[in-house]
XYZ file of C-alpha atoms in Angstrom:
351
model
C -7.252 -12.950 4.340
C -5.014 -14.205 1.486
C -4.173 -12.470 -1.589
C -1.691 -11.858 -4.065
C 1.150 -9.874 -3.327
C 3.582 -7.821 -5.148
C 7.140 -7.753 -3.610
C 9.033 -6.026 -6.397
C 9.979 -7.372 -10.644
C 9.728 -11.199 -10.484
C 8.496 -11.656 -6.740
C 4.911 -12.151 -6.021
C 3.114 -14.268 -3.210
C 0.150 -15.797 -2.164
C 0.061 -14.291 1.124
C -1.666 -14.020 4.806
C -2.606 -9.859 4.983
C -5.274 -8.034 7.058
C -8.225 -7.966 5.851
C -9.709 -4.067 4.325
C -11.912 -1.741 6.285
C -14.003 1.107 5.793
C -11.992 3.828 5.355
C -13.915 6.724 3.495
C -17.760 7.052 3.675
C -17.828 6.456 -0.168
C -16.152 2.857 0.337
C -17.818 -0.504 0.111
C -16.360 -3.769 1.314
C -16.358 -6.636 -1.552
C -15.856 -10.448 -0.990
C -14.109 -11.438 -3.863
C -16.528 -13.830 -6.059
C -14.270 -13.989 -9.747
C -10.729 -12.108 -10.525
C -8.877 -13.193 -13.046
C -5.294 -11.387 -14.872
C -4.518 -8.971 -16.920
C -1.476 -8.235 -18.880
C -0.476 -5.477 -17.023
C 0.096 -7.721 -13.925
C 2.642 -9.197 -16.241
C 3.996 -5.724 -17.147
C 4.012 -4.705 -13.259
C 5.890 -8.244 -12.798
C 8.335 -7.246 -14.926
C 8.899 -3.723 -13.797
C 7.418 -2.074 -16.264
C 4.612 0.272 -14.003
C 7.503 1.673 -11.491
C 4.305 3.336 -9.624
C 3.410 -0.125 -8.359
C 5.485 -0.669 -4.415
C 6.637 -3.614 -2.623
C 3.805 -5.244 -0.458
C 0.700 -4.073 -3.066
C -1.857 -7.015 -3.390
C -2.343 -6.949 -7.594
C -5.336 -7.197 -9.327
C -7.935 -4.635 -11.267
C -10.851 -6.953 -12.273
C -13.329 -9.069 -10.615
C -16.712 -9.237 -9.271
C -17.721 -9.215 -5.570
C -20.726 -9.597 -3.026
C -20.556 -6.108 -1.123
C -20.164 -7.155 2.492
C -19.913 -3.449 4.396
C -20.841 -0.438 3.147
C -19.652 3.213 3.981
C -22.679 5.637 5.704
C -22.565 7.699 2.677
C -23.642 5.249 0.129
C -27.159 4.981 -0.473
C -27.627 3.437 -3.931
C -25.746 -0.091 -3.416
C -26.420 -2.589 -0.081
C -24.887 -5.673 1.644
C -25.547 -8.293 -0.324
C -25.455 -6.556 -3.644
C -23.550 -8.415 -6.506
C -21.107 -5.693 -8.190
C -18.485 -5.577 -11.562
C -15.421 -3.564 -10.583
C -14.643 -1.036 -12.982
C -10.746 -1.192 -13.341
C -11.147 2.614 -12.848
C -12.217 4.486 -9.887
C -14.140 7.274 -10.951
C -15.337 9.901 -7.635
C -18.091 11.435 -10.172
C -17.398 14.915 -9.563
C -14.190 16.255 -10.530
C -13.972 17.927 -13.951
C -12.547 14.852 -15.817
C -15.112 12.927 -14.320
C -18.239 14.686 -15.695
C -16.503 14.793 -18.871
C -16.501 11.241 -19.070
C -12.665 11.307 -18.653
C -12.873 8.270 -15.313
C -9.142 7.379 -16.270
C -7.734 10.801 -15.022
C -10.014 11.053 -12.111
C -8.853 13.972 -9.701
C -10.163 12.200 -6.497
C -7.623 11.291 -4.001
C -7.600 7.971 -3.599
C -4.298 6.745 -4.919
C -2.582 9.702 -6.763
C -5.245 12.630 -7.934
C -5.606 12.521 -11.551
C -5.449 8.510 -12.116
C -8.120 7.225 -12.386
C -6.461 3.179 -12.356
C -5.419 3.222 -8.682
C -6.720 -0.262 -7.914
C -3.392 -2.997 -7.904
C -1.636 0.555 -8.614
C -1.522 2.882 -6.086
C -4.363 1.239 -3.365
C -4.520 -2.573 -3.126
C -6.146 -4.286 -5.928
C -8.660 -7.533 -6.243
C -6.739 -10.775 -6.610
C -7.684 -11.171 -3.400
C -10.209 -12.699 -0.541
C -11.688 -8.844 0.206
C -11.227 -5.195 -1.317
C -12.053 -1.712 -0.387
C -13.613 -0.473 -2.813
C -13.795 3.584 -3.013
C -15.924 5.900 -5.006
C -18.551 2.634 -4.174
C -21.464 4.292 -5.953
C -19.861 5.456 -9.092
C -17.284 2.560 -9.726
C -19.184 -0.417 -9.650
C -22.033 -2.013 -12.070
C -24.803 -3.944 -10.728
C -24.502 -7.518 -12.139
C -28.149 -8.393 -13.508
C -29.974 -11.311 -13.331
C -28.368 -14.274 -16.643
C -24.940 -12.365 -16.281
C -22.749 -14.661 -14.655
C -19.816 -13.528 -12.210
C -17.397 -14.882 -14.853
C -18.926 -13.277 -17.394
C -19.209 -9.943 -14.917
C -14.802 -9.902 -14.819
C -14.605 -9.395 -19.080
C -16.647 -6.453 -18.200
C -14.366 -4.859 -15.827
C -11.489 -3.861 -18.071
C -10.538 -5.804 -21.263
C -14.152 -5.363 -23.121
C -13.959 -1.133 -22.606
C -10.322 -0.996 -23.142
C -10.908 -2.996 -26.340
C -13.967 -0.643 -27.549
C -13.157 2.813 -26.311
C -9.116 2.626 -26.984
C -9.451 0.549 -29.749
C -12.435 1.149 -31.571
C -13.775 4.427 -30.757
C -10.714 6.508 -30.388
C -9.466 4.765 -33.809
C -12.777 6.331 -35.242
C -13.642 2.889 -36.940
C -16.759 3.548 -39.266
C -19.002 1.541 -41.256
C -16.893 0.283 -44.591
C -13.471 0.629 -42.698
C -10.467 -2.374 -42.946
C -9.425 -3.114 -39.467
C -6.302 -3.996 -38.417
C -5.841 -5.228 -34.843
C -2.676 -6.244 -34.110
C -1.863 -8.768 -31.219
C -4.833 -11.128 -30.382
C -4.720 -11.329 -27.061
C -7.043 -10.748 -24.852
C -7.229 -6.940 -25.296
C -7.025 -7.448 -29.051
C -9.766 -10.016 -28.965
C -11.647 -7.601 -26.872
C -11.268 -5.579 -29.712
C -12.098 -7.759 -32.230
C -15.815 -8.253 -30.648
C -16.421 -4.994 -30.526
C -15.269 -3.588 -33.882
C -18.693 -5.450 -35.684
C -21.028 -2.963 -33.519
C -19.565 -0.070 -35.958
C -20.055 -1.947 -39.421
C -16.078 -2.542 -40.293
C -15.914 -4.453 -44.209
C -12.986 -6.038 -42.805
C -11.091 -6.753 -39.599
C -8.166 -8.432 -40.246
C -6.681 -10.405 -36.785
C -2.398 -10.005 -37.257
C -0.180 -12.276 -34.307
C 3.040 -14.005 -34.469
C 0.835 -16.613 -32.675
C -0.942 -19.099 -35.620
C -3.446 -20.544 -32.910
C -4.558 -16.912 -31.462
C -4.713 -15.477 -35.394
C -7.373 -18.635 -36.228
C -8.726 -17.897 -32.425
C -9.473 -14.330 -33.912
C -11.821 -15.039 -36.237
C -14.555 -17.070 -33.398
C -14.359 -13.337 -31.676
C -14.918 -11.589 -35.676
C -12.224 -11.437 -37.345
C -12.968 -12.231 -40.607
C -9.437 -12.560 -41.997
C -5.799 -13.607 -40.301
C -2.375 -12.619 -40.828
C 0.884 -14.588 -38.905
C 3.153 -11.394 -38.461
C 5.878 -13.943 -38.458
C 5.229 -14.632 -42.217
C 7.545 -12.679 -44.303
C 5.357 -11.165 -46.686
C 2.961 -9.971 -43.807
C 2.783 -6.554 -44.836
C 1.667 -7.642 -48.511
C -0.541 -9.831 -47.149
C -2.591 -6.586 -45.074
C -2.119 -4.436 -48.165
C -3.366 -6.685 -50.373
C -6.984 -7.016 -48.290
C -6.810 -3.017 -48.789
C -6.899 -1.352 -52.131
C -2.961 -1.054 -51.951
C -3.126 1.818 -49.799
C -3.577 0.637 -46.559
C -6.197 -0.123 -43.616
C -8.307 2.626 -42.185
C -7.366 1.878 -38.912
C -4.753 -0.011 -37.594
C -5.009 -0.788 -33.492
C -1.931 -1.570 -31.172
C -2.408 -4.166 -28.663
C 0.112 -5.549 -27.441
C 2.868 -3.275 -26.017
C 6.503 -3.111 -27.948
C 7.912 -1.046 -30.062
C 7.786 -3.701 -33.256
C 3.503 -3.880 -33.135
C 3.639 -0.259 -33.189
C 6.030 0.489 -35.415
C 4.329 -2.235 -37.728
C 1.010 0.019 -37.171
C 2.432 2.859 -38.874
C 3.407 0.553 -41.844
C -0.400 -0.731 -42.903
C -2.046 2.740 -41.885
C -3.595 4.521 -45.106
C -2.908 8.057 -45.607
C -5.570 9.955 -43.389
C -6.245 6.959 -41.713
C -5.767 5.981 -37.768
C -3.301 4.448 -35.431
C -5.488 3.783 -32.224
C -2.789 2.702 -29.855
C -4.236 0.236 -26.996
C -1.009 -1.599 -25.663
C 1.231 -1.035 -22.315
C 4.286 0.260 -22.960
C 7.102 0.163 -20.715
C 10.053 1.295 -23.397
C 9.728 4.057 -25.881
C 9.312 3.522 -29.202
C 10.139 5.498 -32.467
C 7.782 7.468 -34.382
C 9.312 8.818 -37.854
C 7.745 12.232 -38.065
C 9.620 13.197 -40.985
C 8.212 10.439 -42.689
C 4.802 10.884 -41.553
C 4.177 14.492 -41.093
C 2.651 15.027 -44.928
C 0.694 11.663 -43.875
C -2.384 13.260 -42.460
C -2.568 10.198 -40.125
C -4.133 10.582 -36.586
C -2.746 8.228 -33.937
C -4.382 8.169 -30.565
C -3.479 6.384 -27.175
C -5.195 6.407 -24.151
C -5.982 4.605 -20.802
C -9.653 3.193 -20.724
C -12.656 5.568 -19.144
C -14.989 2.716 -18.800
C -17.215 5.331 -19.441
C -19.096 2.372 -21.778
C -19.156 -0.631 -19.412
C -22.724 -0.161 -18.896
C -23.782 -0.016 -22.402
C -21.750 -3.084 -23.214
C -23.404 -4.594 -20.252
C -26.701 -4.396 -21.415
C -25.073 -6.123 -24.719
C -23.926 -9.192 -22.949
C -26.687 -9.663 -21.136
C -28.662 -9.346 -24.478
C -25.910 -12.040 -25.892
C -24.727 -9.800 -29.098
C -21.580 -10.263 -27.287
C -20.533 -13.720 -25.784
C -17.955 -13.103 -23.122
C -17.744 -16.817 -22.524
C -15.601 -16.471 -25.459
C -12.357 -15.766 -23.761
C -12.540 -17.333 -20.411
C -9.703 -20.276 -21.432
C -8.624 -21.875 -17.953
C -10.170 -21.913 -14.765
C -9.011 -21.865 -11.198
C -9.413 -21.759 -7.561
C -8.361 -18.369 -6.026
C -6.419 -20.113 -3.481
C -4.550 -21.731 -6.973
C -3.675 -18.159 -8.500
C 0.320 -18.632 -8.610
C -0.588 -21.899 -10.599
C -3.049 -19.480 -12.552
C -0.608 -16.554 -13.204
C 1.922 -19.033 -14.241
C -0.502 -20.791 -16.937
C -1.203 -17.247 -18.268
C 2.582 -16.056 -17.985
C 3.682 -19.064 -21.080
C -0.326 -18.385 -23.048
C 2.097 -19.576 -26.136
C 1.678 -22.182 -24.949
C -0.971 -22.942 -22.442
C -3.409 -20.833 -25.277
C -4.177 -19.141 -22.255
C -6.513 -16.190 -22.665
C -8.375 -14.785 -19.701
C -8.152 -17.001 -16.339
C -10.888 -16.823 -14.117
C -10.653 -17.223 -10.411
C -13.364 -18.335 -8.423
C -13.564 -17.659 -4.810
């Protein structure tokens, strides 16, 4: 089969590789129908995720059709079309029982790490993929939800919702600022409205993305390259700062921006994937009563979000800016990697 293979920082190729086989009784094999590229894949290619070894097939999102099932699989069947969660959950360990699937203690990949696709085992940017713990790690695609829409539910919608909105403890009437209006930031904005904030402010260095964010539910936008960006944000509050500041980029500057605009007793929710240390000025903030959260998505709300998508309460089609054939994945990487020029959000690859 063909697959997108990582060969070390800055080096990837569309290679011929062996097709996957059933290794454990709880596995299924899925023929990919649609997949996508994530900002985390770009972090891997930059060398920010050293656990990814050369030879690894990248990708952790997608929808596919089951072609083979392991002997222990009873609730899935050949022919089922399923959403692959970006987090694999054994469903039996203590973390899984508490909904913390991101730290699943199962033996796949590495115990304590639920994100294994395209990280510790071969991923979804391929014609076929082996899916471990299938019964607790995939969701059947319901009628009326397309594979393209399902791809958005694999990662970015649950990530924005869980790590941004829920960890940020957004409440009715809150003023929420989302720093970074890329796909995950937009997913955060799109799910913020479920909790009744009074304002959702999109902040990005790219004026185009700030404007795009309004279609996803942002009430206001601020271009962070403007000298008075902070003053603009504070003017939308009572002058004391936002209730919830959400970091959705993954660089020290944007984390600092969140600290600069959050009010006393507010929340900073870090969603971005960081590849370098950030400064945390505890000497100034110890007295501020702020709560800072970090996290890897658990996808424990994927099922709820799937119902909202099916009922058109959330529109995943807004996220898809470019479409490619799976064989054109190298071109898709180029377009996605130059998002500021190409105005790319999510690129969907169809088999």
